[in-house]
CSV table of N, CA and C and ligand atoms in Angstrom, one decimal:
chain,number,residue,atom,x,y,z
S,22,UNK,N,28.7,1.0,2.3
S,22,UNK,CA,27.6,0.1,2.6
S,22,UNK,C,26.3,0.9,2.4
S,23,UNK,N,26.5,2.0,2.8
S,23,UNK,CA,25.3,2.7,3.0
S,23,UNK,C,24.9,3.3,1.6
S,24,UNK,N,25.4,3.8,0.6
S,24,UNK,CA,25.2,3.8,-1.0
S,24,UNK,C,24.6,2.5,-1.4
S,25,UNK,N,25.6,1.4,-1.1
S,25,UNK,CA,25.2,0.5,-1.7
S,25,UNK,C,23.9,0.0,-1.4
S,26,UNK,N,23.2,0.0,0.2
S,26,UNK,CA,22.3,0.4,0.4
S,26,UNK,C,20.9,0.5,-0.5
S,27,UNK,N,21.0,2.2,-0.8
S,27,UNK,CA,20.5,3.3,-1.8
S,27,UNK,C,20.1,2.7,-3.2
S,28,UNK,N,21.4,2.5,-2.8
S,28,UNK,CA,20.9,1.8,-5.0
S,28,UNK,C,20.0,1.0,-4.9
S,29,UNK,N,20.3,-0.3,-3.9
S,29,UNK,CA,19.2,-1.4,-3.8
S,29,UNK,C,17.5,-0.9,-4.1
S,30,UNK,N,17.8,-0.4,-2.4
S,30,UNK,CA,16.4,0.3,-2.5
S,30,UNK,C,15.7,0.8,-3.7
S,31,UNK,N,16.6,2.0,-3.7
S,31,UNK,CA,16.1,2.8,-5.3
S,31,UNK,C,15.6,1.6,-6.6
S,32,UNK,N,16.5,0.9,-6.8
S,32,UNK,CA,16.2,-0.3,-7.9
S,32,UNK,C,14.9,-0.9,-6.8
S,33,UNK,N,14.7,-1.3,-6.0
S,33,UNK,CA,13.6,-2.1,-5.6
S,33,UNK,C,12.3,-1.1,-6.0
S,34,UNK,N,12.1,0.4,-5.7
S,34,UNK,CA,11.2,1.1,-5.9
S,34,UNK,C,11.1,1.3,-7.1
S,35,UNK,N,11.9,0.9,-8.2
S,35,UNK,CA,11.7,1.7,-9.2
S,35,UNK,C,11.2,0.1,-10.3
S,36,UNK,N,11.7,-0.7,-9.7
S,36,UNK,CA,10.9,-2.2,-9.6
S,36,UNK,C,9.1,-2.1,-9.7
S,37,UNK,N,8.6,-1.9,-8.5
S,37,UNK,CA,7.4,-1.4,-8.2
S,37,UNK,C,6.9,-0.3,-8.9
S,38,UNK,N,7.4,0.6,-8.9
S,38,UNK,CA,6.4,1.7,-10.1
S,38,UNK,C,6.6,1.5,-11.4
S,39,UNK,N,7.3,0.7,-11.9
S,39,UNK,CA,7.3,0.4,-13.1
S,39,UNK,C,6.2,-1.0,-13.2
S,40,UNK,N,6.0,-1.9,-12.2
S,40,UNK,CA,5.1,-2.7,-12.3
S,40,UNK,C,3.7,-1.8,-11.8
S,41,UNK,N,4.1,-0.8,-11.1
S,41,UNK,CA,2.0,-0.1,-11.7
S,41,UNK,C,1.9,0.8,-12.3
S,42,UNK,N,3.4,1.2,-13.3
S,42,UNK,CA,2.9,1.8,-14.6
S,42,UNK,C,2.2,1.0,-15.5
S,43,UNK,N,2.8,-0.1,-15.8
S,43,UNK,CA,2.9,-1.1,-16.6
S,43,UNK,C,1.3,-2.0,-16.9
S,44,UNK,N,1.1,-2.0,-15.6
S,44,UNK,CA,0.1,-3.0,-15.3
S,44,UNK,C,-1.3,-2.6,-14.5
S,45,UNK,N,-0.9,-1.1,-14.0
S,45,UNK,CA,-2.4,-0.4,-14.0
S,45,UNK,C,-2.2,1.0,-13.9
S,46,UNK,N,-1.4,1.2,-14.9
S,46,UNK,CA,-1.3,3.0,-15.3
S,46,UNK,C,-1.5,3.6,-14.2
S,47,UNK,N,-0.7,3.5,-12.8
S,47,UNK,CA,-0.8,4.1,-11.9
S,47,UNK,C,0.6,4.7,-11.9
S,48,UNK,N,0.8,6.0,-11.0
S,48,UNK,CA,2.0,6.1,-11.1
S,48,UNK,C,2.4,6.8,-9.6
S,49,UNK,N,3.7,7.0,-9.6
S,49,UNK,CA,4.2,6.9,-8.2
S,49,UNK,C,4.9,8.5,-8.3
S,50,UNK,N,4.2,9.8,-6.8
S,50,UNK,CA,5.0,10.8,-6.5
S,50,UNK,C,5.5,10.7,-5.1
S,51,UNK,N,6.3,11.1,-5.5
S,51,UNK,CA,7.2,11.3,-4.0
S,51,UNK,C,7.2,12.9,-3.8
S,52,UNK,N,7.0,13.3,-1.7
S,52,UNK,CA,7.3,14.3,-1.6
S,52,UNK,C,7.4,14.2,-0.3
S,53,UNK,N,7.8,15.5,0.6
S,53,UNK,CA,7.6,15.8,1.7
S,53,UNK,C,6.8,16.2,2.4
S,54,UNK,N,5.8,16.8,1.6
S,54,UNK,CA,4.7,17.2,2.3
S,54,UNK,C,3.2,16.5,1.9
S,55,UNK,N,3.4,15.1,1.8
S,55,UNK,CA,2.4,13.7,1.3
S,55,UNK,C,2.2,12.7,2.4
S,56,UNK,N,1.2,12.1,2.6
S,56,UNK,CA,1.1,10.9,3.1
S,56,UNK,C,1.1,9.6,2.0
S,57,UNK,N,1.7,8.7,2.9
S,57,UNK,CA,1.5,7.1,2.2
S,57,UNK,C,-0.4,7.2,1.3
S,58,UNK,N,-0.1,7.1,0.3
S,58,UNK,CA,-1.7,7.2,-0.2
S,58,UNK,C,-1.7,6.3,-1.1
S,59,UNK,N,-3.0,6.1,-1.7
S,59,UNK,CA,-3.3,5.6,-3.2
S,59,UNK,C,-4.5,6.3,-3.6
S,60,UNK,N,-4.7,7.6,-4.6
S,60,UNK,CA,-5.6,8.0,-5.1
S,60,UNK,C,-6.2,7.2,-6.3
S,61,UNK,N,-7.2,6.5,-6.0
S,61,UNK,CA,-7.9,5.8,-7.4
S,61,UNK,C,-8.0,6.5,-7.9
S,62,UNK,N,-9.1,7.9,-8.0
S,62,UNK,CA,-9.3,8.0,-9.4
S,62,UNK,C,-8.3,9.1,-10.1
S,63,UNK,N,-7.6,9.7,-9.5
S,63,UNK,CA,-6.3,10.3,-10.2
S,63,UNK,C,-5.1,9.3,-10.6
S,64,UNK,N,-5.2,7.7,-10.2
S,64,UNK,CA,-4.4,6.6,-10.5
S,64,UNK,C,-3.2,7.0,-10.4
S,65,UNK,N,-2.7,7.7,-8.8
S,65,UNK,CA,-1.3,8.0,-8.6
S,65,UNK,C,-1.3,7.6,-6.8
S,66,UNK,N,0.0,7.2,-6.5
S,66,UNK,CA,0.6,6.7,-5.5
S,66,UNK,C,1.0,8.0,-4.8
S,67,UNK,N,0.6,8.2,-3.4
S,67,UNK,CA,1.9,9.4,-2.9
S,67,UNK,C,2.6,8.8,-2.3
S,68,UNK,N,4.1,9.2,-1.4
S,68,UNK,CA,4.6,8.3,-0.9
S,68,UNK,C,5.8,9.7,0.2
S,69,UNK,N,5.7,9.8,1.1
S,69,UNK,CA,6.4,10.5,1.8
S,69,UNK,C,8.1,10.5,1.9
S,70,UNK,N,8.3,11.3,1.1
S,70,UNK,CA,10.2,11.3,1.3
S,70,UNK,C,10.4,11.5,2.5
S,71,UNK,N,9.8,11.7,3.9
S,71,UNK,CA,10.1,11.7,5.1
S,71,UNK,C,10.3,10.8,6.0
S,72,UNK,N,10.7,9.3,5.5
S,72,UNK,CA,11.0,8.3,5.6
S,72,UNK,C,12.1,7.7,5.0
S,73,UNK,N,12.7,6.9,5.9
S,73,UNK,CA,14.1,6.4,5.2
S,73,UNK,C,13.1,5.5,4.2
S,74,UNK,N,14.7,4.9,3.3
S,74,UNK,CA,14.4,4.4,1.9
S,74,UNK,C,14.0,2.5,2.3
S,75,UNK,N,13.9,2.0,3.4
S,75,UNK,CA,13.7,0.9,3.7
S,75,UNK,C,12.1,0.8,4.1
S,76,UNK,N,11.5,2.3,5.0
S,76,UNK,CA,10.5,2.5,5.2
S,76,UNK,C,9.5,2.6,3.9
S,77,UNK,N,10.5,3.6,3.0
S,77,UNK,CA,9.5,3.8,1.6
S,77,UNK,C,9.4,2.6,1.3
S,78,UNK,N,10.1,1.8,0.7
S,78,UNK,CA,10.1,0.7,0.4
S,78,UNK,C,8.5,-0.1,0.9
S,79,UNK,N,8.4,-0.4,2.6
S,79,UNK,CA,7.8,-0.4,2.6
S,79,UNK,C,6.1,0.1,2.0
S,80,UNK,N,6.1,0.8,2.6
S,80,UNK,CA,5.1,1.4,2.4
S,80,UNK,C,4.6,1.6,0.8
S,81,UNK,N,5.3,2.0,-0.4
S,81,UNK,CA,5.1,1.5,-1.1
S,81,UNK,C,4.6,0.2,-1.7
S,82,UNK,N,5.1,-0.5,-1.0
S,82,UNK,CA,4.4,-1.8,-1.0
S,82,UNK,C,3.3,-1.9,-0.8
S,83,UNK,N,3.1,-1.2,0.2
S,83,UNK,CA,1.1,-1.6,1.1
S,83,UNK,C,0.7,-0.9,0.1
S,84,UNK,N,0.8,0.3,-0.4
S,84,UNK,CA,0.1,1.3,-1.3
S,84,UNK,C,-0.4,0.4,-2.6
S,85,UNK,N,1.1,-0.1,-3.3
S,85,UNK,CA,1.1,-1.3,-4.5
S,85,UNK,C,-0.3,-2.1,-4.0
S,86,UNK,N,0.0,-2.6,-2.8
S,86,UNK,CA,-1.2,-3.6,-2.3
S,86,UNK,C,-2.7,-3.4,-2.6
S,87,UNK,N,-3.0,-1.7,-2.2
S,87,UNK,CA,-4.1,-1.3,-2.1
S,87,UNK,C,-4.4,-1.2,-4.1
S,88,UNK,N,-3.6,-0.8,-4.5
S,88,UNK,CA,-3.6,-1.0,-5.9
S,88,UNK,C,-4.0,-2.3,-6.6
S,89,UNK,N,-3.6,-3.2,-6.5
S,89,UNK,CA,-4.2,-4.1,-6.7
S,89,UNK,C,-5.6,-5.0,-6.2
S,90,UNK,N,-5.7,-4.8,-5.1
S,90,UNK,CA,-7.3,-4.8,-4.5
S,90,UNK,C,-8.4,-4.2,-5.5
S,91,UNK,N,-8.1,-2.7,-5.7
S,91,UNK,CA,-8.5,-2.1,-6.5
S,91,UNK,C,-8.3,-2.0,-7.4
S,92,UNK,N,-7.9,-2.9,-8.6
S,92,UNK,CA,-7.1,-2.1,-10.1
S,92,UNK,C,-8.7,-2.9,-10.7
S,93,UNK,N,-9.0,-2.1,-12.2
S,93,UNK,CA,-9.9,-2.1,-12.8
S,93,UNK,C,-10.4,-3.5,-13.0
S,94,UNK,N,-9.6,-4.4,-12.8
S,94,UNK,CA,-10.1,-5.9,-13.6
S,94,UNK,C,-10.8,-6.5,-12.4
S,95,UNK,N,-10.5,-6.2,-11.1
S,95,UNK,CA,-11.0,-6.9,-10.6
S,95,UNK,C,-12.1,-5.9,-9.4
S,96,UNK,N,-12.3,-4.6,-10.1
S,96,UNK,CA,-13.4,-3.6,-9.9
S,96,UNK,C,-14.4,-4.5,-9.0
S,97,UNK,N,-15.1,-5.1,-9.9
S,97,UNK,CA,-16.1,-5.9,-9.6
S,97,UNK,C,-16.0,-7.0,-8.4
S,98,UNK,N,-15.0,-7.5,-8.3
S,98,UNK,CA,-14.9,-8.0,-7.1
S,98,UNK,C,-14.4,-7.6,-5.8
S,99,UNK,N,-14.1,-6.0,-6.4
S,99,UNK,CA,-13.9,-5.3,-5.1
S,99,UNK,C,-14.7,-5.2,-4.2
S,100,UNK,N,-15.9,-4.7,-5.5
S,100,UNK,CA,-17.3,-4.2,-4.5
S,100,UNK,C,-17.7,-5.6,-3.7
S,101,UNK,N,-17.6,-6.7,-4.5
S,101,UNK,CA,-18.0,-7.9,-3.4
S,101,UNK,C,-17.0,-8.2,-2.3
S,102,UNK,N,-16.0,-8.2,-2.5
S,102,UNK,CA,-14.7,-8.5,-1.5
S,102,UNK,C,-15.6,-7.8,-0.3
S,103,UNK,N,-16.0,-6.0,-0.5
S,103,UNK,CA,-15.8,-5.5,0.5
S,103,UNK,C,-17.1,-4.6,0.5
S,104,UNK,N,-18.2,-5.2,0.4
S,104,UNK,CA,-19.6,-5.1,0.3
S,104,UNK,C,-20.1,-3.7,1.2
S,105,UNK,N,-19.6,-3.5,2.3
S,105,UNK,CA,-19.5,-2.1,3.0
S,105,UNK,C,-18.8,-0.8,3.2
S,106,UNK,N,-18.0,-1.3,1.8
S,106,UNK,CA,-16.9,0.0,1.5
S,106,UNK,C,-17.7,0.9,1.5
S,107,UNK,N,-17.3,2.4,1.3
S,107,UNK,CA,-18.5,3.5,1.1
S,107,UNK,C,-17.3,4.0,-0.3
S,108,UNK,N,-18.4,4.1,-1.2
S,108,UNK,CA,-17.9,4.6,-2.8
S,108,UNK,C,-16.8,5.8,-2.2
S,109,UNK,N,-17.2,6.4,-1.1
S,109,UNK,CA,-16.1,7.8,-0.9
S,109,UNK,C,-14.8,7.6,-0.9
S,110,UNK,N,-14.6,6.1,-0.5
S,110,UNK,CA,-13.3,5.6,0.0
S,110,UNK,C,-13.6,5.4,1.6
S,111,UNK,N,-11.9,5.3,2.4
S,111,UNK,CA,-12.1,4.9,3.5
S,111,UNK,C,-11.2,5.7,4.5
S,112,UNK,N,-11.5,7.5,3.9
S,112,UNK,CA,-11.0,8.5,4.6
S,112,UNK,C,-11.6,8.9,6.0
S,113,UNK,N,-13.3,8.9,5.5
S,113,UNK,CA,-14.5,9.1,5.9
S,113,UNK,C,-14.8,7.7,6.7
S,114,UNK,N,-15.2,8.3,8.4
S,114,UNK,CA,-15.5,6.9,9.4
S,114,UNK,C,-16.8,6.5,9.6
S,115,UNK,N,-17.1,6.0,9.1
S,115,UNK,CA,-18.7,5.1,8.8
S,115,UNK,C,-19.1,4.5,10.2
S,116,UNK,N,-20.0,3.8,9.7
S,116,UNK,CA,-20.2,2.6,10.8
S,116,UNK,C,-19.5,1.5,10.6
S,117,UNK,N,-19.7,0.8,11.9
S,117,UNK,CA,-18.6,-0.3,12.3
S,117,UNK,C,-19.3,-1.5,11.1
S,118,UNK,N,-19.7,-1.8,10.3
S,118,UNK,CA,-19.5,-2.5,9.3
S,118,UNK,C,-18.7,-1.7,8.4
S,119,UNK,N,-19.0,-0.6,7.9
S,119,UNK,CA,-17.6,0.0,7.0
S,119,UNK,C,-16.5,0.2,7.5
S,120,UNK,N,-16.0,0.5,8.7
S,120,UNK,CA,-14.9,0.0,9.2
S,120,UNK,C,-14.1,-1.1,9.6
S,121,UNK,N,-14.9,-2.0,9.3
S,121,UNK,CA,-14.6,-3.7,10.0
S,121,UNK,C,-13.9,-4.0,8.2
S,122,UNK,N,-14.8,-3.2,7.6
S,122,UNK,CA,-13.8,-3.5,5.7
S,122,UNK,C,-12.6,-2.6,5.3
S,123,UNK,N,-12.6,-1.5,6.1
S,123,UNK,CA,-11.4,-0.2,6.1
S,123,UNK,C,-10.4,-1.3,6.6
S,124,UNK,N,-10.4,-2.0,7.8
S,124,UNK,CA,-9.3,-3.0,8.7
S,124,UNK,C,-9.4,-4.0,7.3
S,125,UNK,N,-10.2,-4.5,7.1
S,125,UNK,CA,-9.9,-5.9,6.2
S,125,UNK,C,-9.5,-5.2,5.3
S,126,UNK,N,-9.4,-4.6,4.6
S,126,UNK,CA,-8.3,-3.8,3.0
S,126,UNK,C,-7.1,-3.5,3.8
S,127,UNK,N,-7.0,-3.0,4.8
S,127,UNK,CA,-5.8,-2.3,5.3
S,127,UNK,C,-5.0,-4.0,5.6
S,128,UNK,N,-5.7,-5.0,6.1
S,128,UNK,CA,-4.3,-6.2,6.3
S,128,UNK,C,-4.3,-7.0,5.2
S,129,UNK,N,-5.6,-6.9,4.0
S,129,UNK,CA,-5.0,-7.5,2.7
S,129,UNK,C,-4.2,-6.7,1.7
S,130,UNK,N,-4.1,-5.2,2.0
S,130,UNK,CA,-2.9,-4.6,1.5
S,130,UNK,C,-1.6,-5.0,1.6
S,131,UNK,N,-1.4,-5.0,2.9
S,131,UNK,CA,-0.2,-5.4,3.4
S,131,UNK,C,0.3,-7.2,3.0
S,132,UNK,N,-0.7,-7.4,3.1
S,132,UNK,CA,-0.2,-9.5,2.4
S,132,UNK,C,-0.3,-9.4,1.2
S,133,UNK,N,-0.9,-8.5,0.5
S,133,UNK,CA,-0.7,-8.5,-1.0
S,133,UNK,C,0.2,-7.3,-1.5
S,134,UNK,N,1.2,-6.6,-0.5
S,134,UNK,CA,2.6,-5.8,-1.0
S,134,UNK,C,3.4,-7.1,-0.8
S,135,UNK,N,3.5,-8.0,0.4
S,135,UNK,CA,4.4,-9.0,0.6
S,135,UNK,C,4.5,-9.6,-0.7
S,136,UNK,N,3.3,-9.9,-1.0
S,136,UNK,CA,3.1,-11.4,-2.3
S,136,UNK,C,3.8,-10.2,-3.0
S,137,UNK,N,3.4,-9.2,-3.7
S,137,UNK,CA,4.0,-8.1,-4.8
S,137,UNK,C,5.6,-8.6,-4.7
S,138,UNK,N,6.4,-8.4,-3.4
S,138,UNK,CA,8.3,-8.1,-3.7
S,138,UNK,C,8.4,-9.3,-3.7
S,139,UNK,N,8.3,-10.5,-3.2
S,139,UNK,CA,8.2,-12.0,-3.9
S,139,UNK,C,8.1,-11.9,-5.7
S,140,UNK,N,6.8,-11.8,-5.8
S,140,UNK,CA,6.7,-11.7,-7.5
S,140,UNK,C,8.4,-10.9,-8.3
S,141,UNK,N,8.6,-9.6,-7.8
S,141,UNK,CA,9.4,-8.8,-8.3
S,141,UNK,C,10.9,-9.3,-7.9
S,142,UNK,N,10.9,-10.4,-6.6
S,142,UNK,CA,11.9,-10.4,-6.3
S,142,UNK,C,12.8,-9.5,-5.2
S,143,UNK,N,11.9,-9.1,-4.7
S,143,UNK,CA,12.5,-7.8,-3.7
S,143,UNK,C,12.5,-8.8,-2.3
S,144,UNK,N,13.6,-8.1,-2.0
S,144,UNK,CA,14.2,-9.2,-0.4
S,144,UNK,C,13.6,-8.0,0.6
S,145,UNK,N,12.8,-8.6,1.2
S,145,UNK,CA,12.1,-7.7,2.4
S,145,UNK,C,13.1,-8.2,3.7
S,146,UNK,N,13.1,-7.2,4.3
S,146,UNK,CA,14.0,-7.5,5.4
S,146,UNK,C,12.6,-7.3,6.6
S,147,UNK,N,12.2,-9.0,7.0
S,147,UNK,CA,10.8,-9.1,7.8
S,147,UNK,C,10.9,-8.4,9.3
S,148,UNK,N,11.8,-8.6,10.1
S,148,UNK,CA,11.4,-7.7,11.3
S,148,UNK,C,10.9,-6.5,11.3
S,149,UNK,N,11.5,-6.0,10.1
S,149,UNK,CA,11.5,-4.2,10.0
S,149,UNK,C,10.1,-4.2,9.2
S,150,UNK,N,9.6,-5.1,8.3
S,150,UNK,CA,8.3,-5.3,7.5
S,150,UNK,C,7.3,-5.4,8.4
S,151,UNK,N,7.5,-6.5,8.8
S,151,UNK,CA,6.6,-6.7,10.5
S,151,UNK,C,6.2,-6.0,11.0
S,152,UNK,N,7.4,-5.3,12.0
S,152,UNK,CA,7.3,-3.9,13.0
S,152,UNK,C,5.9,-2.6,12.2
S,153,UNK,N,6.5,-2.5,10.6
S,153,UNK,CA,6.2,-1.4,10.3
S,153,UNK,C,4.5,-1.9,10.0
S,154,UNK,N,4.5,-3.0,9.7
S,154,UNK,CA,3.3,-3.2,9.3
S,154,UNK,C,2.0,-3.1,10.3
S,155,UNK,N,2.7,-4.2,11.6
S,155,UNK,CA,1.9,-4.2,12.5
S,155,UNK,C,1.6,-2.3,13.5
S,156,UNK,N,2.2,-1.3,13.5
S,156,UNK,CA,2.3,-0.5,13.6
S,156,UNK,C,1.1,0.3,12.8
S,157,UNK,N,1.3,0.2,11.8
S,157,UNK,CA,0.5,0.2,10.8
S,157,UNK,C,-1.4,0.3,11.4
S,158,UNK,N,-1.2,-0.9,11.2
S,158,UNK,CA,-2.4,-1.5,11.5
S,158,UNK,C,-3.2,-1.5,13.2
S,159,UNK,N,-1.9,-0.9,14.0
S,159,UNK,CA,-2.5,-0.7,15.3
S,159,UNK,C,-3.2,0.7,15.3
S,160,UNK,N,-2.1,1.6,14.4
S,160,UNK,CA,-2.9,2.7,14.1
S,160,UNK,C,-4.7,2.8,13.6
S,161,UNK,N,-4.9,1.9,12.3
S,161,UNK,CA,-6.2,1.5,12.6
S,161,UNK,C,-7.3,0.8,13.4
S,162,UNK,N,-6.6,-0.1,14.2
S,162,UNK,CA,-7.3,-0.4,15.7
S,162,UNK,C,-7.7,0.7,16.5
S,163,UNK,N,-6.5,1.5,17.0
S,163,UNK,CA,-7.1,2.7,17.2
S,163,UNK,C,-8.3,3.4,16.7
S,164,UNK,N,-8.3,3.7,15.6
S,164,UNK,CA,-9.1,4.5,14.5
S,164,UNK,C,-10.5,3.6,14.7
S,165,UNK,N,-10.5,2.2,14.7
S,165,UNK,CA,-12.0,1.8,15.2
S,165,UNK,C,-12.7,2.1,16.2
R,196,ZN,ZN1,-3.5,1.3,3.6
């Protein structure tokens, strides 16, 4: 069970990086010593092997997410979407209007990786989606 597992997964990720090779020349590294990221302008994904393959999974997804927020075409509606981004990104803690848009990217990431494994067909198993998401995002509650 536990292979069979593996493969899924593996095919589900390999699902996803072939849809942001494909569709915004982004590409996906995995390692150990990475955080969950999305570097725009190096247009690569990191993704922590220090997580089981259900967690990658996720997380991958939110990353996908942030990827599309951001992918070139809709550039321009980024900056409107999110009118108090700071060009640096959202490493760097601003004031509470640029962080009120670091929270609003961080929970349309996550509803636009969901919409993403729908599109691809990837079966999200939701409690553990949920859990990790909302987790997630408490982390940046905190951070405000
Ligand atoms: Zn994020």
């Amino acid at each position: 069970v536990k292979d069979r597992d593996n493969f899924i997964y593996c095919n589900y990720l390999l699902r996803i990086e072939r849809h942001l090779l494909e569709n915004y020349d982004v590409e996906v590294v995995y390692g150990s010593d990475v955080s969950d990221a999305y570097y725009e302008s190096a247009r690569v994904v990191e993704i922590s092997s220090r997580q089981n393959m259900k967690s990658r999974l996720h997380s991958l997804l939110h990353e996908a997410g942030h990827v599309v927020l951001r992918n070139e075409h809709s550039r321009i509606r980024f900056g409107e979407n999110f009118p108090f981004m700071r060009k640096r990104g959202c490493s760097v803690r601003g004031d509470k209007k640029h962080r009120a848009d670091v929270l609003r990217e961080e929970v349309m990431a996550w509803e636009k990786g969901r919409d993403l494994a729908s599109t691809l067909g990837i079966t999200i198993d939701s409690d553990a989606w949920n859990k990790h998401r909302q987790n997630s995002l408490i982390s940046y509650m905190e951070w405000f």
